[in-house]
């Protein structure tokens, strides 16, 4: 059913879910919400499955006019959302009615917010996902970012019996200086002389940062004199930090499957959501960690989501999980 | 190790068909019989990545699985390969860099077309964009460096040369390869049941076609 008419699309608003898998060997990247945690929580807050379509809103948000009553929730970056010009809280469900105007002005803290609607934003499932891959022009809303006049559809679902809200202890902070845990490799052997510098330096996030990768500016990371300057193209994964010839690190994200630059280290999965929320001008510091620690944090993150899932299910299921 | 969710396995330093065949054979065995917790296997020239769920498995278990498959591979069959024929209109507006290849190699346009379309190329890997294929085994006489300044936009279907590689751009994208021709086929069509025409390990042969033939196939593919 039609749910929103786009009055103003914002800077870059796309439909995303948790990603497109199964075609990495054919050059099709995962795409999906950059901050998958905020995407999952936004969906849970309106009673959705975690993998339903949401709007990923970047830096400057859209103005949407509701065409039906619905439950919505926004999670992620703090963007000062209003309904009919009245400020409304994030990280909780909100009932809207036909004719309401939702404004999501500007990211104050964090970079990306996720707007979910009960029933999920509808879009054709292309190769297993509703995620938009703008560069190749498919998925999501006609393979592109939203523009003025688009009419968004949602899946059928009942309205919530009572509002859902996330307890404040689960709401993340978005500091201007972020510490990203990273595991050296896969080509750390080409940077023996630069590893110490890399793990102590402060890098600035540049404006040349997008869903494909975050470009950083800071101390020059040089290849060892005897190491090759590049490698034979090989698979890459989100979090890989590649060092091109200019010595400025790039954190790869979700829109690339292979690459030919050497990778000094890889941001751990649990910290990728921090990268997703970094704004140009923010400072990044890499902290060396081990794979065991990375896996421990990964499990901790999953347990945290499990807890949220259980908490948000309470009003409807009347079941105590823990 | 490539972070906390991927194991990277490589079998050599250079680009060689024998190494690539081993990569593809083992990737194929892993994909058809994935160990618990394996979410994807991504082959490249001389390496492959195994993407895993850390909740379900751990790197040491996967390393053991891979070594047992490597041993088994000695007796295993290679994955089934197709021969895919790709019609190409060479030169003119379809292949604007054919003059550069001609100036660099000293070959006439007809010789370039003849040399490029007279052999079967193994698909070494797919990456960069959906369906972008890196083909091996090009005639050395065609070797031409990349463009000094990459183009901002190369149309879908373009056939290019970069050093000893040749390949195709299935979606419009930036790129630095020398474009010598264009296929009217849709190499990547996400709405198609099978969005791709080929996979790593297949072989590709280019068939020169006339401008009329190009238009006829193009209309059929894009209707």
XYZ file of C-alpha atoms in Angstrom:
545
model
C 0.000 0.000 0.000
C 1.132 3.595 -0.608
C 2.564 5.050 2.584
C 4.646 8.152 1.847
C 4.998 10.760 -0.825
C 8.513 12.165 -0.945
C 8.301 15.981 -0.659
C 12.073 16.342 -0.455
C 14.471 13.403 -0.771
C 17.333 14.657 1.449
C 20.996 14.175 0.558
C 21.007 10.411 -0.073
C 18.018 8.360 1.008
C 17.837 4.751 -0.188
C 15.931 1.600 0.658
C 18.190 -0.981 2.324
C 17.809 -4.246 4.201
C 20.532 -6.415 5.726
C 22.172 -7.092 2.375
C 22.416 -9.175 -0.772
C 24.305 -12.420 -0.389
C 25.067 -15.337 -2.676
C 26.564 -13.404 -5.605
C 29.905 -12.182 -4.233
C 31.692 -14.531 -6.656
C 29.906 -12.753 -9.544
C 31.024 -9.274 -8.528
C 27.759 -8.321 -6.808
C 28.581 -6.663 -3.477
C 26.496 -7.171 -0.325
C 25.064 -3.613 -0.195
C 22.604 -3.316 2.721
C 22.377 -0.995 5.712
C 25.844 0.300 6.651
C 24.829 0.339 10.327
C 23.078 -3.010 10.425
C 22.520 -2.763 14.162
C 20.477 0.468 13.884
C 18.585 -1.020 10.909
C 17.660 -4.127 12.897
C 16.572 -2.122 15.952
C 14.453 0.291 13.859
C 12.619 -2.708 12.407
C 12.152 -4.340 15.814
C 10.681 -1.091 17.177
C 7.744 -1.334 14.746
C 7.257 -5.080 15.166
C 9.014 -6.013 11.908
C 11.382 -8.811 11.006
C 14.907 -7.423 11.286
C 15.634 -7.878 7.583
C 12.739 -5.797 6.257
C 13.306 -2.762 4.021
C 14.117 0.510 5.807
C 15.115 3.961 4.601
C 18.813 4.652 5.065
C 19.093 8.409 5.552
C 22.469 10.078 5.115
C 23.488 13.391 6.757
C 20.462 15.381 5.562
C 17.095 13.687 5.755
C 13.920 13.729 3.691
C 10.502 15.332 4.118
C 7.766 12.717 3.799
C 4.012 13.075 3.803
C 2.045 10.133 5.182
C -0.681 8.673 2.940
C -1.983 6.230 5.575
C -1.836 5.629 9.329
C 1.217 3.606 10.349
C 3.799 2.960 13.048
C 7.266 4.293 12.317
C 10.569 4.396 14.207
C 13.882 6.079 13.578
C 17.200 4.744 14.902
C 20.858 5.618 14.391
C 22.208 9.146 13.921
C 20.501 11.942 15.880
C 18.684 13.940 13.204
C 16.051 15.946 15.076
C 12.996 14.365 13.470
C 9.700 16.253 13.673
C 6.102 15.257 12.917
C 4.004 18.252 11.853
C 6.901 20.410 13.114
C 6.755 18.945 16.645
C 10.029 17.290 17.721
C 9.627 13.544 18.357
C 11.998 11.084 20.031
C 14.125 8.524 18.208
C 14.538 4.853 19.201
C 10.806 4.291 19.804
C 7.666 3.613 17.803
C 5.515 6.581 16.762
C 1.946 6.413 15.436
C 1.382 8.584 12.386
C -1.837 9.353 10.556
C -2.731 10.324 7.007
C -1.494 13.810 6.119
C 1.239 13.945 8.785
C 4.469 15.528 7.572
C 7.682 13.930 8.783
C 10.817 16.047 8.596
C 14.273 14.649 9.253
C 16.488 17.722 9.017
C 20.170 17.189 9.711
C 22.541 14.764 11.420
C 23.716 16.374 14.649
C 25.529 13.311 15.951
C 26.284 10.313 13.762
C 25.903 10.176 9.987
C 23.125 7.716 9.107
C 19.637 7.160 10.460
C 17.245 4.318 9.682
C 13.516 4.852 9.321
C 11.335 1.747 9.609
C 7.587 1.412 9.037
C 5.361 -1.436 10.202
C 5.225 -3.999 7.392
C 8.542 -2.754 5.997
C 9.208 -0.494 3.003
C 8.233 -2.495 -0.048
C 10.450 -2.880 -3.103
C 10.937 -5.798 -5.477
C 13.335 -8.411 -4.119
C 16.223 -8.435 -6.609
C 18.706 -11.293 -6.213
C 17.524 -11.971 -2.697
C 17.435 -8.422 -1.313
C 15.596 -5.104 -1.314
C 18.865 -3.186 -0.932
C 19.646 -0.431 -3.407
C 22.965 -0.731 -5.260
C 23.073 2.710 -6.836
C 26.291 2.257 -8.842
C 24.840 -0.665 -10.829
C 21.326 0.807 -10.801
C 19.263 -1.993 -9.324
C 17.456 -2.977 -6.129
C 15.508 -0.749 -3.757
C 13.418 2.020 -5.336
C 14.126 1.681 -9.081
C 17.821 1.151 -8.376
C 18.375 4.707 -7.209
C 18.207 7.184 -4.331
C 14.798 8.742 -3.687
C 13.762 11.873 -5.578
C 10.945 14.364 -5.064
C 7.548 12.945 -5.967
C 8.396 9.258 -5.398
C 5.611 7.305 -3.749
C 6.860 4.731 -1.260
C 4.964 1.536 -0.569
C 4.902 -0.656 2.498
C 4.024 -4.251 3.265
C 0.800 -5.175 5.034
C 0.996 -5.469 8.812
C -1.153 -4.761 11.860
C -0.549 -1.634 13.905
C 1.154 -2.141 17.261
C -1.057 -2.807 20.272
C 1.156 -0.557 22.350
C 4.199 1.590 21.686
C 7.654 -0.010 21.728
C 10.690 1.799 23.006
C 14.326 0.928 23.418
C 15.660 1.259 26.976
C 18.200 4.076 27.084
C 21.085 1.792 28.097
C 20.977 0.320 24.564
C 21.128 3.669 22.757
C 24.616 4.157 21.304
C 26.665 7.341 21.560
C 28.241 8.850 18.476
C 31.483 10.501 19.588
C 33.509 12.764 17.296
C 36.576 10.650 17.998
C 36.180 6.966 17.363
C 38.421 4.092 18.297
C 38.116 1.242 15.813
C 39.454 -2.164 16.777
C 41.330 -3.699 13.840
C 43.163 -6.961 13.186
C 46.437 -6.639 11.222
C 46.354 -8.177 7.759
C 45.900 -9.673 5.298
C 48.980 -7.838 3.876
C 50.446 -6.486 7.135
C 53.756 -8.048 6.010
C 54.126 -5.245 3.445
C 53.986 -2.599 6.224
C 56.348 -3.877 8.936
C 57.900 -0.418 9.211
C 54.569 1.405 9.397
C 52.402 -0.777 11.677
C 53.310 1.098 14.875
C 52.542 4.438 13.234
C 49.253 3.104 11.857
C 48.094 1.920 15.282
C 48.940 5.210 17.045
C 48.056 7.821 14.411
C 44.964 10.028 14.374
C 43.113 10.090 11.050
C 40.482 12.507 9.875
C 37.433 11.259 7.971
C 37.300 13.104 4.625
C 34.275 14.156 2.589
C 35.281 11.517 -0.004
C 33.564 8.868 2.084
C 30.567 6.848 1.002
C 29.021 3.388 1.120
C 31.908 1.985 -0.925
C 34.643 3.229 1.377
C 35.770 5.812 3.908
C 38.820 7.808 2.840
C 40.966 9.054 5.698
C 43.600 11.797 5.891
C 46.574 11.681 8.216
C 50.089 10.328 8.631
C 51.445 8.702 5.485
C 51.601 4.898 5.606
C 54.414 3.677 3.379
C 54.932 0.186 2.042
C 58.207 -1.443 3.168
C 60.932 -0.758 0.555
C 61.119 -4.426 -0.452
C 57.333 -4.983 -0.535
C 55.191 -4.883 -3.698
C 53.210 -1.623 -4.066
C 50.050 -3.468 -5.000
C 48.801 -7.043 -5.125
C 47.132 -9.271 -7.664
C 43.414 -8.507 -7.353
C 41.828 -10.569 -4.584
C 38.541 -10.691 -2.647
C 37.862 -7.871 -0.174
C 35.435 -7.727 2.761
C 33.819 -4.834 4.651
C 36.340 -3.429 7.129
C 39.464 -4.076 5.039
C 41.772 -1.044 5.267
C 43.627 -0.619 2.015
C 46.650 1.580 1.470
C 46.853 3.015 -2.059
C 49.967 4.634 -3.503
C 49.317 7.971 -1.741
C 49.617 6.273 1.673
C 46.215 7.446 2.927
C 44.058 4.602 4.337
C 40.635 3.702 2.908
C 38.211 1.610 4.987
C 36.269 -0.521 2.501
C 32.561 -0.992 3.127
C 29.697 -2.808 1.397
C 29.890 -1.935 -2.305
C 33.012 -3.691 -3.526
C 33.923 -7.396 -3.846
C 37.556 -7.376 -5.025
C 40.538 -5.037 -4.916
C 44.180 -4.727 -5.884
C 45.630 -2.549 -3.113
C 47.490 -3.973 -0.114
C 45.485 -4.099 3.102
C 47.296 -3.241 6.307
C 44.489 -4.245 8.691
C 40.759 -4.974 8.945
C 38.199 -3.271 11.211
C 36.365 -5.891 13.274
C 32.724 -6.611 12.394
C 31.411 -5.302 15.738
C 32.948 -1.873 15.002
C 31.701 -1.440 11.412
C 28.584 0.324 12.693
C 30.881 2.988 14.192
C 32.420 3.601 10.760
C 28.915 3.915 9.299
C 28.170 6.725 11.760
C 31.411 8.690 11.232
C 31.015 12.144 9.697
C 33.618 14.016 7.647
C 35.905 15.783 10.124
C 35.552 13.074 12.790
C 38.777 11.509 14.078
C 39.546 7.795 13.756
C 42.126 5.910 15.802
C 42.873 2.252 15.103
C 43.455 -0.063 18.060
C 45.168 -3.368 17.342
C 43.231 -6.411 18.486
C 43.241 -10.174 18.080
C 40.818 -12.377 16.212
C 39.781 -14.035 19.489
C 38.859 -10.659 20.967
C 37.026 -9.728 17.736
C 34.954 -12.912 17.946
C 34.228 -12.288 21.630
C 32.906 -8.794 20.748
C 30.936 -10.230 17.832
C 29.185 -12.680 20.169
C 28.618 -9.904 22.709
C 26.951 -7.770 20.024
C 24.710 -10.683 19.036
C 23.761 -11.227 22.686
C 22.958 -7.522 23.008
C 20.614 -7.757 20.017
C 19.095 -10.943 21.410
C 18.319 -9.053 24.601
C 16.763 -6.149 22.676
C 14.711 -8.588 20.617
C 13.436 -10.222 23.802
C 12.675 -6.900 25.499
C 10.759 -5.540 22.522
C 8.785 -8.737 22.186
C 7.594 -8.539 25.798
C 4.434 -6.477 25.368
C 3.128 -8.645 22.566
C 4.235 -12.093 23.600
C 3.825 -11.700 27.372
C 6.804 -13.972 27.829
C 9.842 -13.455 29.998
C 13.026 -14.503 28.228
C 15.578 -13.896 30.977
C 43.141 -13.834 7.721
C 41.064 -10.959 6.396
C 39.375 -9.606 9.511
C 37.148 -11.625 11.831
C 34.776 -13.092 9.227
C 36.944 -14.091 6.260
C 39.817 -16.455 5.669
C 41.948 -15.638 2.655
C 43.734 -18.590 1.042
C 46.298 -18.001 -1.689
C 48.215 -20.382 -3.907
C 50.930 -18.297 -5.524
C 52.344 -14.918 -6.380
C 51.644 -14.524 -10.095
C 48.763 -14.922 -12.516
C 48.915 -18.454 -13.901
C 46.205 -20.664 -15.354
C 47.263 -23.706 -13.312
C 47.032 -21.728 -10.045
C 43.672 -20.249 -11.051
C 42.328 -23.713 -11.937
C 43.266 -24.952 -8.468
C 41.561 -21.904 -6.874
C 38.386 -22.500 -8.879
C 38.330 -26.260 -8.290
C 38.685 -25.918 -4.521
C 36.220 -22.991 -4.349
C 33.729 -25.072 -6.293
C 34.140 -28.079 -3.976
C 33.723 -25.808 -0.933
C 30.640 -24.185 -2.401
C 28.961 -27.467 -3.311
C 29.643 -28.966 0.083
C 30.057 -26.005 2.427
C 31.477 -26.703 5.889
C 29.217 -25.587 8.730
C 29.175 -21.814 9.212
C 30.483 -20.975 5.719
C 28.409 -18.197 4.127
C 30.260 -17.540 0.880
C 33.294 -18.606 -1.126
C 34.773 -15.919 -3.387
C 37.451 -16.979 -5.879
C 39.913 -14.602 -7.539
C 43.092 -15.010 -9.671
C 45.298 -16.877 -7.227
C 43.325 -16.774 -4.015
C 39.891 -17.267 -2.567
C 38.069 -15.939 0.474
C 35.862 -17.990 2.743
C 33.339 -15.838 4.558
C 32.105 -17.447 7.757
C 29.813 -16.834 10.694
C 31.931 -16.647 13.857
C 28.945 -17.886 15.870
C 28.991 -21.193 13.995
C 32.620 -22.005 13.266
C 36.179 -20.846 13.824
C 39.199 -20.307 11.573
C 41.134 -23.356 12.814
C 38.257 -25.685 11.927
C 37.992 -24.112 8.455
C 41.746 -24.394 7.880
C 41.537 -28.129 8.625
C 38.567 -28.485 6.250
C 40.465 -26.696 3.492
C 43.567 -28.881 3.832
C 41.465 -32.031 3.654
C 39.773 -30.702 0.499
C 43.162 -29.792 -0.980
C 44.235 -33.423 -0.588
C 40.981 -34.708 -2.013
C 41.251 -32.244 -4.909
C 44.148 -34.226 -6.414
C 41.627 -36.860 -7.371
C 38.662 -34.575 -7.972
C 37.094 -33.552 -11.234
C 37.272 -29.931 -12.341
C 34.034 -27.948 -12.092
C 31.959 -28.089 -15.264
C 32.901 -25.253 -17.627
C 30.784 -23.758 -20.402
C 31.958 -22.178 -23.629
C 30.136 -18.848 -23.979
C 30.010 -17.053 -27.308
C 29.854 -13.249 -27.136
C 28.979 -11.300 -30.328
C 31.098 -8.117 -30.578
C 31.023 -5.138 -32.890
C 34.630 -3.938 -33.015
C 35.945 -0.402 -33.641
C 34.289 2.928 -34.496
C 31.835 4.224 -31.884
C 31.610 0.718 -30.344
C 35.376 0.488 -29.743
C 36.778 4.020 -29.609
C 40.262 2.964 -28.412
C 41.013 0.513 -31.222
C 43.177 3.227 -32.854
C 45.258 3.492 -29.657
C 45.741 -0.297 -29.624
C 46.673 -0.103 -33.292
C 49.199 2.707 -32.714
C 50.699 0.900 -29.726
C 50.939 -2.568 -31.281
C 51.551 -1.631 -34.912
C 48.676 -3.921 -35.924
C 45.951 -2.963 -38.394
C 42.333 -2.871 -37.135
C 41.476 -6.092 -39.025
C 44.478 -7.844 -37.470
C 43.427 -6.726 -33.980
C 39.916 -8.072 -34.551
C 41.263 -11.300 -36.002
C 43.723 -11.887 -33.126
C 41.214 -10.937 -30.418
C 38.413 -13.141 -31.745
C 40.393 -16.196 -32.757
C 40.819 -17.869 -29.366
C 38.956 -19.020 -26.271
C 39.678 -17.112 -23.089
C 39.396 -18.684 -19.640
C 37.430 -16.550 -17.134
C 39.956 -16.156 -14.306
C 37.721 -14.199 -11.978
C 34.742 -11.883 -11.676
C 34.863 -8.695 -9.632
C 34.955 -4.885 -9.704
C 31.302 -4.637 -10.849
C 28.565 -7.291 -11.268
C 29.753 -9.707 -13.950
C 32.987 -7.853 -14.828
C 35.214 -10.682 -16.077
C 38.992 -10.880 -16.095
C 40.033 -13.086 -19.010
C 43.417 -14.728 -19.442
C 45.393 -15.969 -22.394
C 45.266 -12.968 -24.723
C 47.670 -12.914 -27.702
C 50.827 -11.082 -26.569
C 50.821 -8.999 -29.744
C 47.689 -7.201 -28.464
C 49.263 -6.125 -25.160
C 48.437 -2.427 -24.572
C 48.741 -0.391 -21.361
C 45.739 1.110 -19.563
C 44.606 4.616 -20.485
C 46.644 7.285 -18.704
C 43.454 8.936 -17.478
C 40.616 6.535 -16.770
C 37.246 7.341 -18.343
C 34.511 8.576 -16.003
C 31.959 6.379 -17.698
C 32.255 3.338 -19.915
C 29.016 2.001 -21.427
C 27.663 -1.418 -20.467
C 28.755 -4.120 -22.902
C 32.166 -2.582 -23.670
C 35.047 -4.956 -24.417
C 38.464 -3.756 -23.268
C 42.179 -4.488 -23.057
C 44.562 -3.696 -20.185
C 48.130 -4.998 -20.491
C 47.774 -8.767 -21.041
C 44.161 -8.893 -19.838
C 40.961 -8.561 -21.733
C 37.455 -8.342 -20.327
C 33.990 -6.799 -20.457
C 32.088 -4.072 -18.600
C 28.581 -5.454 -17.852
C 27.353 -2.265 -16.169
C 28.175 1.345 -16.941
C 31.123 2.318 -14.743
C 34.359 4.292 -14.681
C 37.384 2.458 -16.047
C 40.850 2.677 -17.533
C 40.855 -0.167 -20.039
C 41.239 0.457 -23.784
C 37.797 -0.124 -25.309
C 37.997 -2.016 -28.617
C 34.396 -3.122 -29.101
C 30.970 -3.648 -27.643
C 28.569 -6.548 -27.288
C 24.828 -6.032 -27.810
C 24.133 -8.704 -25.166
C 23.037 -7.762 -21.648
C 25.881 -9.359 -19.717
C 24.201 -8.605 -16.388
C 20.425 -8.418 -16.081
C 19.406 -8.462 -12.415
C 15.754 -9.256 -13.178
C 16.659 -12.326 -15.277
C 16.358 -15.710 -13.571
C 20.070 -16.129 -14.196
C 21.398 -12.555 -14.190
C 24.808 -13.616 -15.582
C 25.978 -15.242 -18.816
C 29.171 -16.801 -17.398
C 31.046 -17.644 -14.217
C 34.699 -17.975 -13.235
C 36.121 -21.116 -14.877
C 34.027 -20.791 -18.054
C 35.598 -19.983 -21.429
C 34.639 -17.056 -23.626
C 34.927 -16.627 -27.371
C 34.287 -13.296 -29.104
C 32.433 -13.410 -32.459
C 32.850 -10.322 -34.670
C 29.497 -9.059 -36.008
C 28.307 -6.360 -38.400
C 26.682 -3.080 -37.360
C 23.311 -4.398 -38.572
C 23.690 -7.565 -36.575
C 24.625 -5.475 -33.521
C 21.445 -3.402 -33.858
C 19.286 -6.485 -34.378
C 20.593 -8.283 -31.250
C 20.643 -5.046 -29.211
C 16.954 -4.389 -29.930
C 16.028 -7.942 -28.989
C 18.042 -7.821 -25.733
C 16.853 -4.393 -24.622
C 13.174 -4.620 -25.580
